Amino acid sequence: MEYQPKILILDDEADWLEMCREMLAQLPSQPEIRTASTGAHAVAQLDAERFRLLICDLKMPRIDGLQVLAIVRRRFPDLRTVVLTALEDEEFRSRAYALGVDLFWLKSDMQQNMKMFLDCLESLLGRDMADGFRGIQNKSLMDIIQMECLSRNSTLLRLTRGPLVAKIWIQDGELIDAEVQGAHGEAAFRKILFWKSGTFENLPAEPNRERAINKSVNALLLESAQSMDEAGEQQTEIIEKTAHRKTVWRISLLTREGAEFVVAIPPEGEPEAWGTHAVEQQAKWTRRAMEIARQLSERLEAGPLSHLAGTSTERNVLALTRDNKQFLVGWPADKTDGQLLEKTKKLVASWDS
Amino acid sequence: MGLLKKLFRRPAAVQELPSGSLTVDRNGNTITSTISSAYPPQLLREIARDVLRLFSDARDAQMPMAEISIHFASLRITARELRGGAIIFLFPQTAMLQTPT
C-alpha cells in the first residue's frame, strides 16, 4: 500500500490556511493536509493522529507558535516542524531553531520562492519516507561542507557561533564564496573552518552570487586540515606558553568588556574563575539556579532556558550555558539588562578561543 | 468502539502560559495575584517556592540579589525581593506580545 504522509498546518488566519492547503496539494508526494487555527486544536490533532510534518505560524493569540513548538518537541520528537511566519526578526529565527525546528521560512519569501519552499517540504517529507537517519550531530563543519558539495547541492550555509555569523555560498556542489567578520572569499573560508562548534542552517541558494573562490573545495579543505595539524603540533610544543597566553587573554577580555568576574563551570571538574574569590559558592549557586530553572521550564512548558539574570545594588550577574559549560558573569550595576545579555554572550563566545 | 473513542476523546492538555503578577510571603503563601484563576495554583506555588529558593541560595553564596529574572524561550519570570517574600511578574514571551528583555 502506498504511504500518504500527513501535514498539519497551524495558522490563525483562515484565508491563509486555505491558500496553503491548495499550494501543498501540488507536492509530488500528494500529502493529506489538515489544518488547525489554534495551538490547542493542533496539539489535539497531533495527539489523535500521526503526522509527518507540522507547519506552524508564530504570531497567534493565546498559545503562540513558540509554545506549540516547545510542546511538540517534547511530545512528538519524530515530527518534522516548519515555521512559516511573517515576523522578519532574527531573534525569532534563533528561538525557533533553538526549539529544534527543521526549517524557518518567511511568508514573504514563500510567495517569492514558492518552488523552493515546496522542494524543501518535499525533501522533509521524503527524508522520513525513506529509511535513514535524522540529524547531523557531532559532524564537523568540514563534514557538513563535504556533504553539501558531494550532493551537488545549491545552498547558502549560515553558520552561527554565539554572536558571530558566517556564510558559505555553494552552487551546484561548488564553493562560490564565504564571508565572516569582514573577510571574504578564501580567507573567510579558512577562518570559518577553525570554528570548532556552532549551529548551521540551510538558506535558499543565491545563484547570482559572484564567484570569489576558484579553488576546489577538496583542495581548500585539505590545505586547511594541514594548517590545523601544523598548528596542533606547534601547540603541543608551546603548551605552557599557550596556558599563560590564555590567562592573559581572558584577563584582557574581562577588562575590555568591562566585566567584574567570570566563573566557568564545566559539567564535571573544578570551576575556573577570574576576578572573584568566592568561586566555590558562586559555582554552587549557578549550578543550583540553572537546575531549578531547567525543572521550572519543564513544568511550565516554557521552552528552553535562555539565561538567568540577577541584580543587586552592587552588581548584576548573568548566568547562561554554552557548549555544556555554565557561565556566571558579574557586571557593574550600571549596565542594563539588554546590554548585559549581548555583552555576556560575546564574552562567553570568545572565552575558549 | 472506534466511534466511542472519537466521541469521548479527552482534549489534549495544553497549558496556557501564565501572565500577570503575584505577591508571596516568606513562606511562599500567595498574598495577592492577578494571574488567571484558571491557571493551576500548584504550579504558581512551585514558581513562588523556586523563586524564594533562588533568593535564599544567592544570600548563602554571599551575593544577595534584589531582583532575579529567568528567561525561557516563551516565558520570562521576574521576581523582586520583598521583605523575605517576593513580587513575581510572569511575562509570556509570545510573538504577539514582546516585553523588553
CSV table of C-alpha atoms in Angstrom, one decimal:
chain,number,residue,atom,x,y,z
A,1,MET,CA,0.0,0.0,0.0
A,2,GLU,CA,1.4,3.4,-0.9
A,3,TYR,CA,2.0,5.6,2.1
A,4,GLN,CA,0.4,9.0,2.1
A,5,PRO,CA,2.1,11.5,4.5
A,6,LYS,CA,0.0,13.8,6.6
A,7,ILE,CA,0.7,17.5,7.0
A,8,LEU,CA,-0.8,19.7,9.7
A,9,ILE,CA,-0.9,23.5,9.1
A,10,LEU,CA,-1.4,25.7,12.1
A,11,ASP,CA,-2.3,29.4,11.5
A,12,ASP,CA,-5.0,31.7,12.9
A,13,GLU,CA,-5.8,33.1,9.5
A,14,ALA,CA,-8.5,31.1,7.7
A,15,ASP,CA,-7.7,32.5,4.3
A,16,TRP,CA,-4.0,31.7,4.7
A,17,LEU,CA,-4.8,28.2,5.7
A,18,GLU,CA,-6.9,27.7,2.6
A,19,MET,CA,-4.2,29.1,0.4
A,20,CYS,CA,-1.6,26.8,2.0
A,21,ARG,CA,-3.9,23.8,1.6
A,22,GLU,CA,-4.2,24.5,-2.2
A,23,MET,CA,-0.5,25.1,-2.5
A,24,LEU,CA,0.6,22.0,-0.6
A,25,ALA,CA,-1.7,19.9,-2.8
A,26,GLN,CA,0.8,20.4,-5.5
A,27,LEU,CA,3.5,18.4,-3.7
A,28,PRO,CA,4.6,15.3,-5.6
A,29,SER,CA,4.0,13.0,-2.5
A,30,GLN,CA,0.3,14.0,-2.5
A,31,PRO,CA,0.1,14.5,1.3
A,32,GLU,CA,-3.1,14.5,3.2
A,33,ILE,CA,-3.5,18.1,4.5
A,34,ARG,CA,-5.2,19.1,7.8
A,35,THR,CA,-5.5,22.5,9.3
A,36,ALA,CA,-5.8,24.0,12.8
A,37,SER,CA,-6.5,27.5,13.8
A,38,THR,CA,-5.3,27.3,17.4
A,39,GLY,CA,-2.4,25.7,19.3
A,40,ALA,CA,-4.7,23.6,21.4
A,41,HIS,CA,-6.6,22.3,18.3
A,42,ALA,CA,-3.2,21.5,16.7
A,43,VAL,CA,-1.9,19.6,19.7
A,44,ALA,CA,-5.2,17.7,20.0
A,45,GLN,CA,-4.9,16.6,16.3
A,46,LEU,CA,-1.3,15.6,16.8
A,47,ASP,CA,-2.3,13.5,19.8
A,48,ALA,CA,-5.1,11.8,17.9
A,49,GLU,CA,-3.2,11.0,14.6
A,50,ARG,CA,0.3,10.5,13.4
A,51,PHE,CA,1.5,13.4,11.2
A,52,ARG,CA,4.7,13.7,9.3
A,53,LEU,CA,5.0,17.4,9.2
A,54,LEU,CA,3.7,20.4,11.2
A,55,ILE,CA,3.8,23.9,9.5
A,56,CYS,CA,3.3,26.4,12.2
A,57,ASP,CA,2.8,30.2,12.4
A,58,LEU,CA,4.4,32.1,15.2
A,59,LYS,CA,2.1,35.0,15.8
A,60,MET,CA,-1.2,33.6,17.2
A,61,PRO,CA,-3.4,34.7,20.1
A,62,ARG,CA,-3.5,32.8,23.4
A,63,ILE,CA,-1.0,30.0,22.8
A,64,ASP,CA,1.5,31.2,20.2
A,65,GLY,CA,3.7,29.2,17.8
A,66,LEU,CA,6.8,29.1,20.0
A,67,GLN,CA,4.9,27.5,22.8
A,68,VAL,CA,3.3,25.0,20.5
A,69,LEU,CA,6.8,24.1,19.2
A,70,ALA,CA,8.1,23.7,22.7
A,71,ILE,CA,5.3,21.2,23.4
A,72,VAL,CA,5.7,19.4,20.1
A,73,ARG,CA,9.4,19.0,20.6
A,74,ARG,CA,8.9,17.2,23.8
A,75,ARG,CA,5.8,15.1,22.9
A,76,PHE,CA,6.4,14.3,19.3
A,77,PRO,CA,10.2,14.2,18.8
A,78,ASP,CA,9.9,12.5,15.3
A,79,LEU,CA,7.6,15.1,13.9
A,80,ARG,CA,9.1,17.4,11.3
A,81,THR,CA,8.5,21.1,12.0
A,82,VAL,CA,8.5,24.1,9.8
A,83,VAL,CA,7.9,27.7,10.9
A,84,LEU,CA,6.1,29.9,8.4
A,85,THR,CA,5.8,33.4,9.7
A,86,ALA,CA,5.6,37.0,8.7
A,87,LEU,CA,7.9,38.0,11.5
A,88,GLU,CA,11.1,39.2,9.9
A,89,ASP,CA,13.1,39.1,13.1
A,90,GLU,CA,16.4,37.3,13.6
A,91,GLU,CA,15.6,36.7,17.2
A,92,PHE,CA,12.5,34.6,16.4
A,93,ARG,CA,14.6,32.6,13.8
A,94,SER,CA,17.1,31.8,16.6
A,95,ARG,CA,14.5,31.0,19.1
A,96,ALA,CA,12.7,28.7,16.6
A,97,TYR,CA,15.9,26.9,15.7
A,98,ALA,CA,16.7,26.6,19.4
A,99,LEU,CA,13.4,24.7,19.7
A,100,GLY,CA,14.6,22.3,17.1
A,101,VAL,CA,12.6,23.3,14.0
A,102,ASP,CA,13.7,21.8,10.7
A,103,LEU,CA,13.0,24.9,8.6
A,104,PHE,CA,12.2,28.6,9.3
A,105,TRP,CA,10.6,30.3,6.3
A,106,LEU,CA,9.2,33.8,5.9
A,107,LYS,CA,5.8,34.1,4.4
A,108,SER,CA,7.1,36.9,2.1
A,109,ASP,CA,9.9,34.5,0.9
A,110,MET,CA,7.4,31.7,0.4
A,111,GLN,CA,5.4,33.8,-2.1
A,112,GLN,CA,8.6,34.8,-4.0
A,113,ASN,CA,10.2,31.4,-3.9
A,114,MET,CA,7.3,29.1,-4.0
A,115,LYS,CA,9.0,26.3,-5.9
A,116,MET,CA,12.0,26.3,-3.5
A,117,PHE,CA,9.7,26.2,-0.5
A,118,LEU,CA,7.8,23.2,-1.9
A,119,ASP,CA,11.1,21.5,-2.7
A,120,CYS,CA,12.2,21.9,0.9
A,121,LEU,CA,8.9,20.5,2.2
A,122,GLU,CA,9.0,17.6,-0.2
A,123,SER,CA,12.5,16.9,0.9
A,124,LEU,CA,11.4,16.9,4.6
A,125,LEU,CA,8.6,14.5,3.8
A,126,GLY,CA,10.8,12.3,1.7
A,127,ARG,CA,13.6,12.0,4.3
A,128,ASP,CA,11.3,10.2,6.6
A,129,MET,CA,9.7,8.0,4.0
A,130,ALA,CA,13.0,6.5,3.1
A,131,ASP,CA,14.9,4.6,5.7
A,132,GLY,CA,17.7,6.6,7.1
A,133,PHE,CA,19.0,8.7,10.0
A,134,ARG,CA,17.9,12.1,11.1
A,135,GLY,CA,20.2,14.8,12.4
A,136,ILE,CA,23.9,15.5,11.9
A,137,GLN,CA,25.0,15.9,15.5
A,138,ASN,CA,28.7,15.6,16.1
A,139,LYS,CA,29.6,16.3,12.5
A,140,SER,CA,32.4,18.7,11.9
A,141,LEU,CA,32.0,21.7,9.7
A,142,MET,CA,34.2,20.0,7.1
A,143,ASP,CA,31.8,17.0,7.0
A,144,ILE,CA,28.8,19.3,6.5
A,145,ILE,CA,30.5,21.2,3.7
A,146,GLN,CA,31.6,18.0,2.1
A,147,MET,CA,28.1,16.5,2.3
A,148,GLU,CA,26.7,19.6,0.6
A,149,CYS,CA,29.3,19.6,-2.2
A,150,LEU,CA,29.1,15.8,-2.8
A,151,SER,CA,25.3,16.0,-3.1
A,152,ARG,CA,25.8,18.8,-5.7
A,153,ASN,CA,23.6,21.0,-3.7
A,154,SER,CA,23.0,24.7,-4.1
A,155,THR,CA,22.6,26.4,-0.8
A,156,LEU,CA,23.6,29.2,1.4
A,157,LEU,CA,25.0,27.8,4.7
A,158,ARG,CA,24.5,30.3,7.5
A,159,LEU,CA,26.7,29.4,10.5
A,160,THR,CA,26.3,30.9,13.9
A,161,ARG,CA,28.7,30.7,16.8
A,162,GLY,CA,27.5,32.9,19.7
A,163,PRO,CA,27.2,36.4,18.3
A,164,LEU,CA,29.4,35.5,15.3
A,165,VAL,CA,27.7,34.8,11.9
A,166,ALA,CA,29.4,33.3,8.9
A,167,LYS,CA,28.0,32.5,5.4
A,168,ILE,CA,29.2,30.0,2.8
A,169,TRP,CA,27.7,30.0,-0.7
A,170,ILE,CA,27.6,26.7,-2.5
A,171,GLN,CA,26.2,26.4,-6.0
A,172,ASP,CA,25.8,23.0,-7.7
A,173,GLY,CA,28.2,21.5,-5.3
A,174,GLU,CA,30.9,24.2,-6.0
A,175,LEU,CA,32.2,26.5,-3.3
A,176,ILE,CA,31.4,30.0,-4.6
A,177,ASP,CA,32.1,32.4,-1.7
A,178,ALA,CA,32.4,32.8,2.0
A,179,GLU,CA,32.0,35.7,4.4
A,180,VAL,CA,32.9,36.2,8.1
A,181,GLN,CA,33.8,39.2,10.3
A,182,GLY,CA,34.6,41.4,7.3
A,183,ALA,CA,36.6,38.7,5.5
A,184,HIS,CA,35.6,37.4,2.1
A,185,GLY,CA,36.4,34.5,-0.2
A,186,GLU,CA,39.2,32.0,0.6
A,187,ALA,CA,40.4,33.9,3.6
A,188,ALA,CA,37.0,33.9,5.2
A,189,PHE,CA,36.5,30.2,4.4
A,190,ARG,CA,39.8,29.3,6.1
A,191,LYS,CA,38.8,31.4,9.1
A,192,ILE,CA,35.4,29.7,9.3
A,193,LEU,CA,37.0,26.2,9.2
A,194,PHE,CA,38.7,26.9,12.5
A,195,TRP,CA,35.4,27.1,14.3
A,196,LYS,CA,35.0,24.0,16.5
A,197,SER,CA,31.3,24.3,17.2
A,198,GLY,CA,28.2,26.2,16.4
A,199,THR,CA,24.9,25.9,14.6
A,200,PHE,CA,24.1,26.0,10.9
A,201,GLU,CA,21.0,26.4,8.7
A,202,ASN,CA,20.5,25.9,5.0
A,203,LEU,CA,19.1,29.0,3.4
A,204,PRO,CA,17.9,29.3,-0.2
A,205,ALA,CA,20.8,29.4,-2.7
A,206,GLU,CA,21.8,32.7,-4.3
A,207,PRO,CA,22.6,31.6,-7.9
A,208,ASN,CA,23.6,35.2,-8.9
A,209,ARG,CA,26.3,35.4,-6.2
A,210,GLU,CA,29.6,36.3,-7.9
A,211,ARG,CA,32.3,33.6,-7.6
A,212,ALA,CA,35.1,34.7,-5.3
A,213,ILE,CA,36.6,31.2,-4.6
A,214,ASN,CA,38.1,29.4,-7.5
A,215,LYS,CA,40.0,26.6,-5.8
A,216,SER,CA,38.2,23.3,-5.5
A,217,VAL,CA,36.5,22.6,-2.1
A,218,ASN,CA,38.6,19.5,-1.6
A,219,ALA,CA,41.9,21.4,-2.1
A,220,LEU,CA,40.8,24.1,0.3
A,221,LEU,CA,39.7,21.5,2.9
A,222,LEU,CA,43.0,19.6,2.6
A,223,GLU,CA,45.0,22.8,2.9
A,224,SER,CA,43.0,23.9,6.0
A,225,ALA,CA,43.3,20.4,7.6
A,226,GLN,CA,47.1,20.5,7.1
A,227,SER,CA,47.4,24.0,8.6
A,228,MET,CA,45.3,22.9,11.5
A,229,ASP,CA,47.5,19.9,12.1
A,230,GLU,CA,50.6,22.1,11.9
A,231,ALA,CA,49.0,24.4,14.4
A,232,GLY,CA,48.3,21.4,16.6
A,233,GLU,CA,51.9,20.2,16.6
A,234,GLN,CA,53.2,23.7,17.4
A,235,GLN,CA,50.7,23.9,20.1
A,236,THR,CA,52.0,20.8,21.9
A,237,GLU,CA,55.4,22.3,21.8
A,238,ILE,CA,54.4,25.6,23.4
A,239,ILE,CA,51.7,24.3,25.7
A,240,GLU,CA,53.0,26.3,28.7
A,241,LYS,CA,53.2,29.5,26.7
A,242,THR,CA,49.6,28.9,25.5
A,243,ALA,CA,48.3,28.4,29.0
A,244,HIS,CA,49.9,31.7,30.0
A,245,ARG,CA,48.6,33.4,26.9
A,246,LYS,CA,45.1,32.1,27.7
A,247,THR,CA,45.2,33.6,31.1
A,248,VAL,CA,46.4,36.9,29.8
A,249,TRP,CA,43.7,36.8,27.0
A,250,ARG,CA,40.9,36.1,29.5
A,251,ILE,CA,42.0,38.9,31.8
A,252,SER,CA,42.3,41.3,28.9
A,253,LEU,CA,38.8,40.2,27.7
A,254,LEU,CA,37.4,40.8,31.1
A,255,THR,CA,38.9,44.3,31.2
A,256,ARG,CA,38.0,45.2,27.7
A,257,GLU,CA,34.3,44.1,28.1
A,258,GLY,CA,34.1,45.7,31.5
A,259,ALA,CA,33.0,42.6,33.4
A,260,GLU,CA,33.9,42.2,37.1
A,261,PHE,CA,34.3,38.5,37.2
A,262,VAL,CA,33.7,35.3,35.3
A,263,VAL,CA,33.1,31.8,36.7
A,264,ALA,CA,33.2,29.0,34.1
A,265,ILE,CA,31.7,25.7,35.3
A,266,PRO,CA,32.3,22.5,33.3
A,267,PRO,CA,29.8,19.6,33.6
A,268,GLU,CA,32.5,17.8,35.7
A,269,GLY,CA,35.6,19.0,37.4
A,270,GLU,CA,36.7,22.2,39.1
A,271,PRO,CA,35.2,25.6,38.0
A,272,GLU,CA,37.6,28.2,36.6
A,273,ALA,CA,37.3,31.8,37.7
A,274,TRP,CA,38.7,35.2,37.1
A,275,GLY,CA,38.1,38.3,39.2
A,276,THR,CA,36.4,36.6,42.2
A,277,HIS,CA,37.5,34.7,45.3
A,278,ALA,CA,34.1,33.2,46.1
A,279,VAL,CA,34.4,30.7,43.3
A,280,GLU,CA,33.0,27.6,45.0
A,281,GLN,CA,30.0,29.5,46.4
A,282,GLN,CA,29.2,31.2,43.1
A,283,ALA,CA,29.7,28.0,41.1
A,284,LYS,CA,27.4,26.1,43.5
A,285,TRP,CA,24.7,28.8,43.2
A,286,THR,CA,24.9,28.8,39.4
A,287,ARG,CA,24.6,25.0,39.2
A,288,ARG,CA,21.7,25.1,41.5
A,289,ALA,CA,19.9,28.0,39.9
A,290,MET,CA,20.3,26.5,36.4
A,291,GLU,CA,18.9,23.2,37.6
A,292,ILE,CA,15.9,25.0,39.3
A,293,ALA,CA,15.3,26.9,36.1
A,294,ARG,CA,15.5,23.7,34.0
A,295,GLN,CA,13.0,22.0,36.1
A,296,LEU,CA,10.7,25.0,36.1
A,297,SER,CA,10.9,25.1,32.3
A,298,GLU,CA,9.7,21.5,32.1
A,299,ARG,CA,6.8,22.0,34.5
A,300,LEU,CA,5.6,25.2,32.9
A,301,GLU,CA,6.3,24.1,29.3
A,302,ALA,CA,8.0,27.4,28.7
A,303,GLY,CA,10.7,26.2,26.3
A,304,PRO,CA,14.4,26.0,26.9
A,305,LEU,CA,16.2,28.4,29.3
A,306,SER,CA,17.9,31.3,27.6
A,307,HIS,CA,19.6,32.9,30.6
A,308,LEU,CA,19.1,33.9,34.2
A,309,ALA,CA,19.9,37.4,35.4
A,310,GLY,CA,20.3,38.8,38.9
A,311,THR,CA,20.5,42.3,40.2
A,312,SER,CA,21.8,43.8,43.4
A,313,THR,CA,22.8,47.3,44.5
A,314,GLU,CA,26.5,46.3,43.9
A,315,ARG,CA,26.4,44.4,40.6
A,316,ASN,CA,24.5,42.5,38.0
A,317,VAL,CA,25.1,38.9,37.3
A,318,LEU,CA,24.1,36.8,34.3
A,319,ALA,CA,24.2,33.0,34.1
A,320,LEU,CA,23.9,31.0,30.9
A,321,THR,CA,25.1,27.7,29.3
A,322,ARG,CA,27.3,27.4,26.3
A,323,ASP,CA,28.9,24.2,24.9
A,324,ASN,CA,27.8,22.3,28.0
A,325,LYS,CA,29.6,24.8,30.2
A,326,GLN,CA,27.8,27.1,32.6
A,327,PHE,CA,29.0,30.6,33.0
A,328,LEU,CA,28.3,33.2,35.7
A,329,VAL,CA,29.4,36.7,34.7
A,330,GLY,CA,29.4,39.7,37.1
A,331,TRP,CA,28.9,43.2,35.7
A,332,PRO,CA,28.8,46.6,37.3
A,333,ALA,CA,25.4,47.7,38.5
A,334,ASP,CA,25.1,50.5,35.9
A,335,LYS,CA,24.7,48.1,32.9
A,336,THR,CA,21.2,47.5,31.6
A,337,ASP,CA,19.7,44.0,31.1
A,338,GLY,CA,19.7,44.2,27.3
A,339,GLN,CA,23.3,45.3,27.1
A,340,LEU,CA,24.3,42.6,29.6
A,341,LEU,CA,23.0,39.7,27.6
A,342,GLU,CA,24.7,40.7,24.4
A,343,LYS,CA,28.0,41.5,26.2
A,344,THR,CA,27.8,38.2,28.2
A,345,LYS,CA,27.2,36.2,25.0
A,346,LYS,CA,30.1,37.9,23.3
A,347,LEU,CA,32.4,37.4,26.2
A,348,VAL,CA,31.5,33.7,26.7
A,349,ALA,CA,31.8,33.0,22.9
A,350,SER,CA,35.4,34.3,23.0
A,351,TRP,CA,36.3,32.7,26.3
A,352,ASP,CA,37.7,29.5,25.0
A,353,SER,CA,39.1,31.0,21.8
B,1,MET,CA,-15.6,1.1,19.7
B,2,GLY,CA,-13.7,3.4,17.4
B,3,LEU,CA,-16.7,5.7,17.3
B,4,LEU,CA,-16.9,5.8,21.1
B,5,LYS,CA,-13.3,6.7,21.3
B,6,LYS,CA,-13.7,9.5,18.9
B,7,LEU,CA,-16.7,10.8,20.8
B,8,PHE,CA,-15.2,10.7,24.2
B,9,ARG,CA,-11.7,11.5,23.4
B,10,ARG,CA,-10.3,13.9,26.1
B,11,PRO,CA,-9.0,17.2,24.6
B,12,ALA,CA,-5.2,17.4,24.7
B,13,ALA,CA,-3.9,19.3,27.7
B,14,VAL,CA,-2.2,22.4,26.5
B,15,GLN,CA,-1.2,24.7,29.3
B,16,GLU,CA,-1.6,28.4,28.5
B,17,LEU,CA,1.4,30.3,29.8
B,18,PRO,CA,0.6,32.4,33.0
B,19,SER,CA,0.5,36.1,32.6
B,20,GLY,CA,0.3,38.7,35.4
B,21,SER,CA,1.9,39.1,38.9
B,22,LEU,CA,1.7,37.6,42.3
B,23,THR,CA,3.0,38.6,45.7
B,24,VAL,CA,4.1,35.9,48.1
B,25,ASP,CA,5.2,36.0,51.7
B,26,ARG,CA,8.5,34.5,53.0
B,27,ASN,CA,6.8,31.0,53.3
B,28,GLY,CA,5.6,31.1,49.7
B,29,ASN,CA,2.0,31.7,50.5
B,30,THR,CA,0.2,33.9,47.9
B,31,ILE,CA,-0.9,37.2,49.2
B,32,THR,CA,-2.2,38.8,46.0
B,33,SER,CA,-2.4,37.6,42.5
B,34,THR,CA,-3.5,39.0,39.1
B,35,ILE,CA,-3.0,35.7,37.3
B,36,SER,CA,-6.0,33.9,35.8
B,37,SER,CA,-7.7,31.7,38.4
B,38,ALA,CA,-7.8,29.0,35.7
B,39,TYR,CA,-4.0,28.6,36.0
B,40,PRO,CA,-3.2,25.7,38.3
B,41,PRO,CA,-2.4,27.1,41.8
B,42,GLN,CA,0.0,24.2,42.4
B,43,LEU,CA,2.2,25.5,39.5
B,44,LEU,CA,2.1,29.0,40.9
B,45,ARG,CA,3.1,27.7,44.3
B,46,GLU,CA,6.1,25.9,42.7
B,47,ILE,CA,7.1,29.1,40.9
B,48,ALA,CA,7.0,31.0,44.2
B,49,ARG,CA,8.9,28.3,46.0
B,50,ASP,CA,11.6,28.2,43.4
B,51,VAL,CA,12.0,31.9,43.2
B,52,LEU,CA,12.3,32.2,47.0
B,53,ARG,CA,14.9,29.4,46.9
B,54,LEU,CA,16.9,31.3,44.3
B,55,PHE,CA,17.0,34.4,46.5
B,56,SER,CA,17.9,32.4,49.6
B,57,ASP,CA,20.6,30.5,47.8
B,58,ALA,CA,22.1,33.7,46.5
B,59,ARG,CA,22.2,35.1,50.0
B,60,ASP,CA,24.1,31.9,51.1
B,61,ALA,CA,26.5,32.4,48.3
B,62,GLN,CA,27.4,35.9,49.6
B,63,MET,CA,25.7,37.7,46.6
B,64,PRO,CA,22.3,38.8,47.8
B,65,MET,CA,20.0,39.9,45.0
B,66,ALA,CA,17.2,42.4,44.8
B,67,GLU,CA,15.8,41.1,41.5
B,68,ILE,CA,16.1,37.8,39.6
B,69,SER,CA,14.9,37.2,36.0
B,70,ILE,CA,14.6,33.8,34.4
B,71,HIS,CA,14.4,34.0,30.6
B,72,PHE,CA,12.8,31.0,28.9
B,73,ALA,CA,12.1,30.8,25.1
B,74,SER,CA,8.4,31.6,25.8
B,75,LEU,CA,8.2,33.0,29.2
B,76,ARG,CA,10.1,35.5,31.4
B,77,ILE,CA,9.8,35.3,35.2
B,78,THR,CA,11.0,38.4,37.0
B,79,ALA,CA,11.0,38.5,40.8
B,80,ARG,CA,11.8,41.3,43.2
B,81,GLU,CA,12.7,40.6,46.8
B,82,LEU,CA,10.1,41.9,49.2
B,83,ARG,CA,11.0,41.7,52.9
B,84,GLY,CA,11.7,38.0,52.7
B,85,GLY,CA,8.9,37.3,50.3
B,86,ALA,CA,8.7,38.4,46.7
B,87,ILE,CA,6.6,40.0,44.0
B,88,ILE,CA,6.8,37.9,40.9
B,89,PHE,CA,5.9,39.0,37.4
B,90,LEU,CA,5.2,36.5,34.6
B,91,PHE,CA,5.5,37.7,31.0
B,92,PRO,CA,4.8,35.2,28.2
B,93,GLN,CA,7.3,35.9,25.5
B,94,THR,CA,4.9,35.5,22.7
B,95,ALA,CA,5.2,36.7,19.2
B,96,MET,CA,2.1,38.8,19.8
B,97,LEU,CA,3.3,40.4,23.0
B,98,GLN,CA,7.0,41.2,23.2
B,99,THR,CA,8.2,42.5,26.5
B,100,PRO,CA,11.6,44.2,26.9
B,101,THR,CA,14.3,41.8,28.0
